[in-house]
């Protein structure tokens, strides 16, 4: 009945019924003045009708539980970030709830409902877009969030932690150029990700600085998976004039390129040099060991925990946007052209 408390009603439900955005509902709840009177009245009436109750603000000195959210958990890259988060959380006696939402809106909604029920203190979102509606609901729940490897251009209102992807792409390309390679291919990651675009831009910059033409036919799509690396390798090395080197946007995809080369009787690095990105453990175990750009993945996870803890305690963070340095690790998969 009208006015009775409803635990199932969320900001998004109120926003949909009022025909406004979730941030607008959040502004009304927070007593902000930048909402039109008629809109405010309509939202307040819906809040009364549904008996909506704000969750009470909890003490800011607790950090007993945090949520760690991945799109997928099927890669060594994700495991390395998880390892760093677990290390930092263990040192501070903080519990961690791990979720994978698989880029499905329904899974995101289910996760948010679970956060509401288990009273998490903070959230770490990995390669997940913190859209305004989700951000507004987390703010309403008083759950501060940090984004690791943001999907799009980072929003300075939300702390983000990433790596120097552009510099990493540049160093990988320059390494191959210094070895005498001129026909250098590139395998992209998922194009909607900020890190993928930055690595491509670093590759382009390396070629252009050396006075080499950026050949669009040598830039292959990928999805940060072994299978997409294998497919890219098939396309590149079935050509009449294949590249002599390939820079791949992740180690997983680089190992897929390895397999495409093996099936064609081509050797790494005698016939083709290969560079990856990430430096997951498999990179050093592969045959030959993979030259790659090291991302400090575990350190990114540790820093994300420390940042959330500061936000929960209402402490000042050093910067809303942090990029940890990448490093080229030269192994046996690259040689002179």
XYZ file of C-alpha atoms in Angstrom:
337
model
C 0.000 0.000 0.000
C 1.115 3.603 -0.527
C 3.601 4.783 2.052
C 4.580 1.303 3.246
C 8.341 0.587 3.109
C 9.478 -1.342 0.049
C 12.919 -2.897 0.272
C 12.843 -3.825 -3.425
C 12.499 -0.282 -4.748
C 15.738 1.253 -5.972
C 16.723 4.652 -7.288
C 16.546 3.234 -10.822
C 12.920 2.173 -10.326
C 11.950 5.621 -9.027
C 13.838 7.273 -11.904
C 12.077 5.130 -14.524
C 8.639 5.920 -13.132
C 9.433 9.640 -12.894
C 10.904 9.724 -16.385
C 14.222 11.131 -15.175
C 17.776 9.888 -14.696
C 19.010 8.106 -11.569
C 21.394 10.992 -10.724
C 18.370 13.353 -10.670
C 16.660 11.156 -8.068
C 19.905 11.074 -6.097
C 20.050 14.883 -6.138
C 16.534 15.082 -4.702
C 17.414 12.575 -1.985
C 20.520 14.567 -1.105
C 18.596 17.839 -0.878
C 20.312 19.433 -3.876
C 18.713 22.555 -5.330
C 19.519 21.953 -9.016
C 16.244 20.119 -9.796
C 13.172 21.764 -11.343
C 10.334 22.188 -8.785
C 7.828 20.130 -10.783
C 10.368 17.332 -11.225
C 11.274 17.413 -7.546
C 7.600 17.207 -6.565
C 6.993 14.244 -8.887
C 10.032 12.367 -7.501
C 9.134 13.097 -3.883
C 5.579 11.852 -4.462
C 6.934 8.581 -5.895
C 9.312 8.222 -2.953
C 6.380 8.616 -0.566
C 4.191 6.253 -2.580
C 6.789 3.511 -2.503
C 7.772 4.198 1.084
C 11.373 4.487 -0.062
C 13.917 4.488 2.754
C 17.473 5.662 2.381
C 20.035 3.406 3.896
C 21.524 5.081 6.943
C 25.035 6.420 6.759
C 27.433 4.051 8.464
C 30.503 5.009 10.462
C 33.303 5.976 8.095
C 35.997 4.174 10.056
C 34.871 0.647 9.136
C 36.148 -1.357 6.207
C 35.105 -4.886 7.027
C 33.924 -5.911 3.562
C 34.485 -4.783 -0.009
C 33.208 -5.979 -3.372
C 35.521 -6.809 -6.271
C 33.698 -6.898 -9.614
C 35.069 -8.261 -12.898
C 33.379 -8.545 -16.248
C 34.996 -11.983 -16.592
C 37.275 -14.113 -14.444
C 38.632 -16.409 -17.144
C 42.070 -14.900 -17.689
C 45.445 -14.866 -15.894
C 45.233 -11.055 -16.098
C 42.181 -11.047 -13.816
C 43.814 -13.534 -11.443
C 46.854 -11.259 -11.003
C 44.640 -8.298 -10.048
C 42.693 -10.550 -7.683
C 45.974 -11.658 -6.084
C 46.936 -8.054 -5.356
C 43.501 -7.250 -3.927
C 43.595 -10.310 -1.676
C 47.117 -9.458 -0.445
C 46.143 -5.936 0.607
C 42.787 -6.972 2.033
C 44.356 -9.753 4.127
C 46.839 -7.329 5.698
C 43.974 -5.094 6.827
C 41.563 -7.894 7.848
C 39.111 -6.885 5.134
C 36.806 -9.453 3.554
C 36.441 -9.551 -0.240
C 33.378 -10.656 -2.212
C 34.290 -11.464 -5.847
C 31.683 -11.225 -8.623
C 31.700 -11.619 -12.405
C 28.910 -9.811 -14.267
C 29.769 -10.902 -17.850
C 28.730 -7.506 -19.266
C 25.037 -8.283 -18.665
C 22.748 -5.547 -17.252
C 20.782 -8.200 -15.350
C 23.958 -9.397 -13.627
C 24.885 -5.825 -12.728
C 21.448 -5.323 -11.166
C 21.731 -8.572 -9.233
C 25.170 -7.582 -7.955
C 23.895 -4.176 -6.860
C 20.985 -5.781 -4.996
C 23.466 -8.086 -3.265
C 25.605 -5.107 -2.248
C 22.525 -3.527 -0.740
C 21.730 -6.643 1.290
C 25.219 -7.463 2.540
C 26.211 -3.902 3.499
C 29.539 -3.695 1.680
C 31.794 -0.802 2.631
C 33.354 -0.198 -0.801
C 33.633 -1.531 -4.348
C 36.447 -2.118 -6.838
C 35.217 -2.350 -10.438
C 37.638 -3.877 -12.969
C 37.245 -2.863 -16.664
C 33.637 -2.056 -15.836
C 31.972 1.146 -16.965
C 30.753 3.070 -13.904
C 27.791 4.676 -15.657
C 25.926 7.566 -13.976
C 22.989 5.407 -12.857
C 25.219 2.795 -11.203
C 27.350 5.505 -9.631
C 24.266 7.245 -8.245
C 23.002 4.056 -6.627
C 26.392 3.310 -5.066
C 26.473 6.855 -3.692
C 22.992 6.395 -2.261
C 24.225 3.226 -0.545
C 27.291 5.146 0.693
C 29.554 2.627 -1.057
C 32.602 4.436 -2.524
C 33.944 2.920 -5.738
C 37.306 2.728 -7.484
C 37.648 1.675 -11.132
C 40.647 -0.377 -12.272
C 41.412 -0.121 -16.007
C 38.442 2.132 -16.844
C 36.450 1.346 -19.963
C 36.246 4.866 -21.354
C 37.987 8.159 -20.728
C 38.319 8.331 -16.937
C 35.828 10.535 -15.088
C 37.743 12.603 -12.541
C 34.800 12.332 -10.147
C 35.592 8.625 -9.656
C 39.094 7.429 -8.693
C 40.690 5.258 -11.369
C 43.793 3.086 -11.400
C 45.468 2.014 -14.608
C 48.857 1.627 -16.258
C 50.883 3.638 -18.766
C 49.420 1.776 -21.744
C 50.479 4.330 -24.351
C 54.089 4.270 -23.156
C 53.999 0.472 -23.081
C 52.761 0.323 -26.666
C 55.478 2.748 -27.718
C 58.281 0.802 -26.014
C 57.169 -2.514 -27.549
C 57.091 -1.013 -31.047
C 60.430 0.771 -30.624
C 62.021 -2.488 -29.452
C 60.992 -4.221 -32.683
C 62.133 -1.266 -34.802
C 65.537 -1.270 -33.085
C 65.864 -4.938 -34.030
C 65.513 -3.937 -37.669
C 61.866 -4.861 -38.235
C 59.940 -2.629 -40.619
C 56.830 -4.661 -41.373
C 55.347 -4.820 -37.874
C 51.774 -5.986 -37.310
C 49.555 -5.106 -34.347
C 46.729 -7.135 -32.775
C 44.211 -4.954 -30.944
C 42.343 -5.606 -27.725
C 38.647 -4.858 -27.292
C 38.243 -1.493 -29.067
C 35.838 0.015 -26.500
C 38.458 -0.222 -23.756
C 40.596 2.823 -23.020
C 43.697 0.652 -22.512
C 43.269 -0.955 -25.958
C 43.119 2.391 -27.715
C 46.116 3.690 -25.775
C 48.255 0.682 -26.785
C 47.266 1.150 -30.430
C 48.149 4.838 -30.213
C 51.551 3.931 -28.741
C 52.155 1.518 -31.635
C 51.238 4.188 -34.176
C 53.481 6.738 -32.464
C 56.419 4.332 -32.546
C 56.069 3.753 -36.270
C 55.533 7.415 -37.107
C 58.499 8.556 -35.018
C 60.699 6.105 -36.952
C 59.346 7.427 -40.253
C 57.443 4.207 -41.010
C 54.007 4.076 -42.631
C 51.125 2.877 -40.446
C 49.642 0.126 -42.628
C 45.992 -0.452 -41.694
C 46.164 -3.937 -43.251
C 48.617 -4.938 -40.525
C 46.281 -3.912 -37.695
C 44.092 -6.860 -36.713
C 41.059 -6.896 -34.384
C 41.190 -8.883 -31.155
C 39.278 -9.472 -27.940
C 41.964 -10.168 -25.317
C 41.458 -13.926 -25.726
C 43.660 -16.792 -26.915
C 41.164 -17.577 -29.679
C 41.178 -14.033 -31.089
C 44.983 -14.029 -31.107
C 44.976 -17.314 -33.002
C 42.521 -15.937 -35.586
C 44.609 -12.788 -36.035
C 47.721 -14.921 -36.545
C 45.948 -16.987 -39.201
C 44.988 -13.862 -41.161
C 48.422 -12.258 -40.865
C 50.547 -15.257 -41.766
C 48.439 -16.638 -44.594
C 49.246 -13.522 -46.629
C 51.656 -13.520 -49.548
C 53.823 -10.949 -47.729
C 53.425 -11.530 -44.002
C 54.920 -9.286 -41.294
C 58.294 -10.086 -39.761
C 57.139 -9.060 -36.304
C 53.874 -8.659 -34.410
C 53.022 -6.672 -31.289
C 50.010 -8.199 -29.538
C 47.832 -6.337 -27.014
C 47.859 -9.136 -24.429
C 49.927 -12.172 -23.536
C 46.926 -14.464 -23.964
C 46.481 -13.309 -27.544
C 50.241 -13.556 -28.143
C 50.123 -17.249 -27.199
C 47.311 -17.650 -29.728
C 49.608 -16.102 -32.345
C 52.301 -18.605 -31.287
C 49.932 -21.459 -32.129
C 48.998 -19.990 -35.522
C 52.712 -19.740 -36.343
C 53.434 -23.277 -35.126
C 50.735 -24.725 -37.381
C 52.347 -22.994 -40.353
C 55.818 -24.268 -39.585
C 57.083 -20.794 -38.656
C 59.503 -20.357 -35.748
C 59.623 -17.719 -33.020
C 61.848 -15.692 -33.177
C 63.821 -17.062 -36.151
C 60.999 -16.357 -38.614
C 58.741 -13.979 -36.664
C 59.328 -11.873 -33.556
C 56.422 -11.583 -31.101
C 55.824 -9.106 -28.257
C 52.912 -9.368 -25.794
C 51.458 -7.148 -23.091
C 50.744 -7.803 -19.358
C 53.532 -10.212 -18.251
C 51.254 -12.818 -16.737
C 53.078 -15.936 -15.421
C 52.430 -17.852 -18.655
C 54.607 -15.349 -20.540
C 57.788 -16.622 -18.891
C 56.683 -20.272 -19.104
C 55.918 -20.245 -22.839
C 58.270 -21.679 -25.428
C 60.122 -19.541 -26.219
C 59.627 -17.220 -23.219
C 57.648 -14.191 -24.396
C 58.998 -10.676 -24.645
C 56.246 -8.522 -23.190
C 55.273 -5.234 -21.581
C 54.858 -5.751 -17.860
C 51.764 -4.258 -16.268
C 51.995 -4.101 -12.461
C 48.661 -5.912 -12.173
C 48.982 -7.068 -8.573
C 50.169 -3.596 -7.547
C 47.103 -2.114 -9.236
C 44.926 -4.395 -7.120
C 46.761 -3.475 -3.908
C 46.477 0.239 -4.643
C 42.767 -0.133 -5.391
C 42.192 -1.609 -1.923
C 44.157 1.164 -0.218
C 42.234 3.799 -2.190
C 38.856 2.334 -1.233
C 39.935 2.187 2.405
C 40.829 5.878 2.313
C 37.510 6.776 0.717
C 35.567 4.782 3.312
C 37.407 6.604 6.097
C 36.819 9.941 4.376
C 40.569 10.465 3.958
C 42.183 12.403 1.125
C 43.492 10.301 -1.777
C 46.697 11.256 -3.565
C 45.129 11.586 -7.020
C 41.784 10.691 -8.618
C 43.619 9.217 -11.630
C 46.686 7.017 -11.125
C 48.711 5.278 -13.838
C 51.400 2.849 -12.701
C 54.466 2.482 -14.909
C 54.788 -0.307 -17.451
C 58.132 -1.945 -18.300
C 59.419 -3.787 -21.357
C 60.645 -7.281 -20.398
C 62.889 -8.696 -23.133
C 62.954 -12.503 -23.397
C 63.552 -14.953 -26.234
C 60.609 -14.271 -28.574
C 62.256 -11.315 -30.329
C 65.379 -11.231 -32.489
C 66.930 -9.192 -35.258
C 65.010 -9.126 -38.508
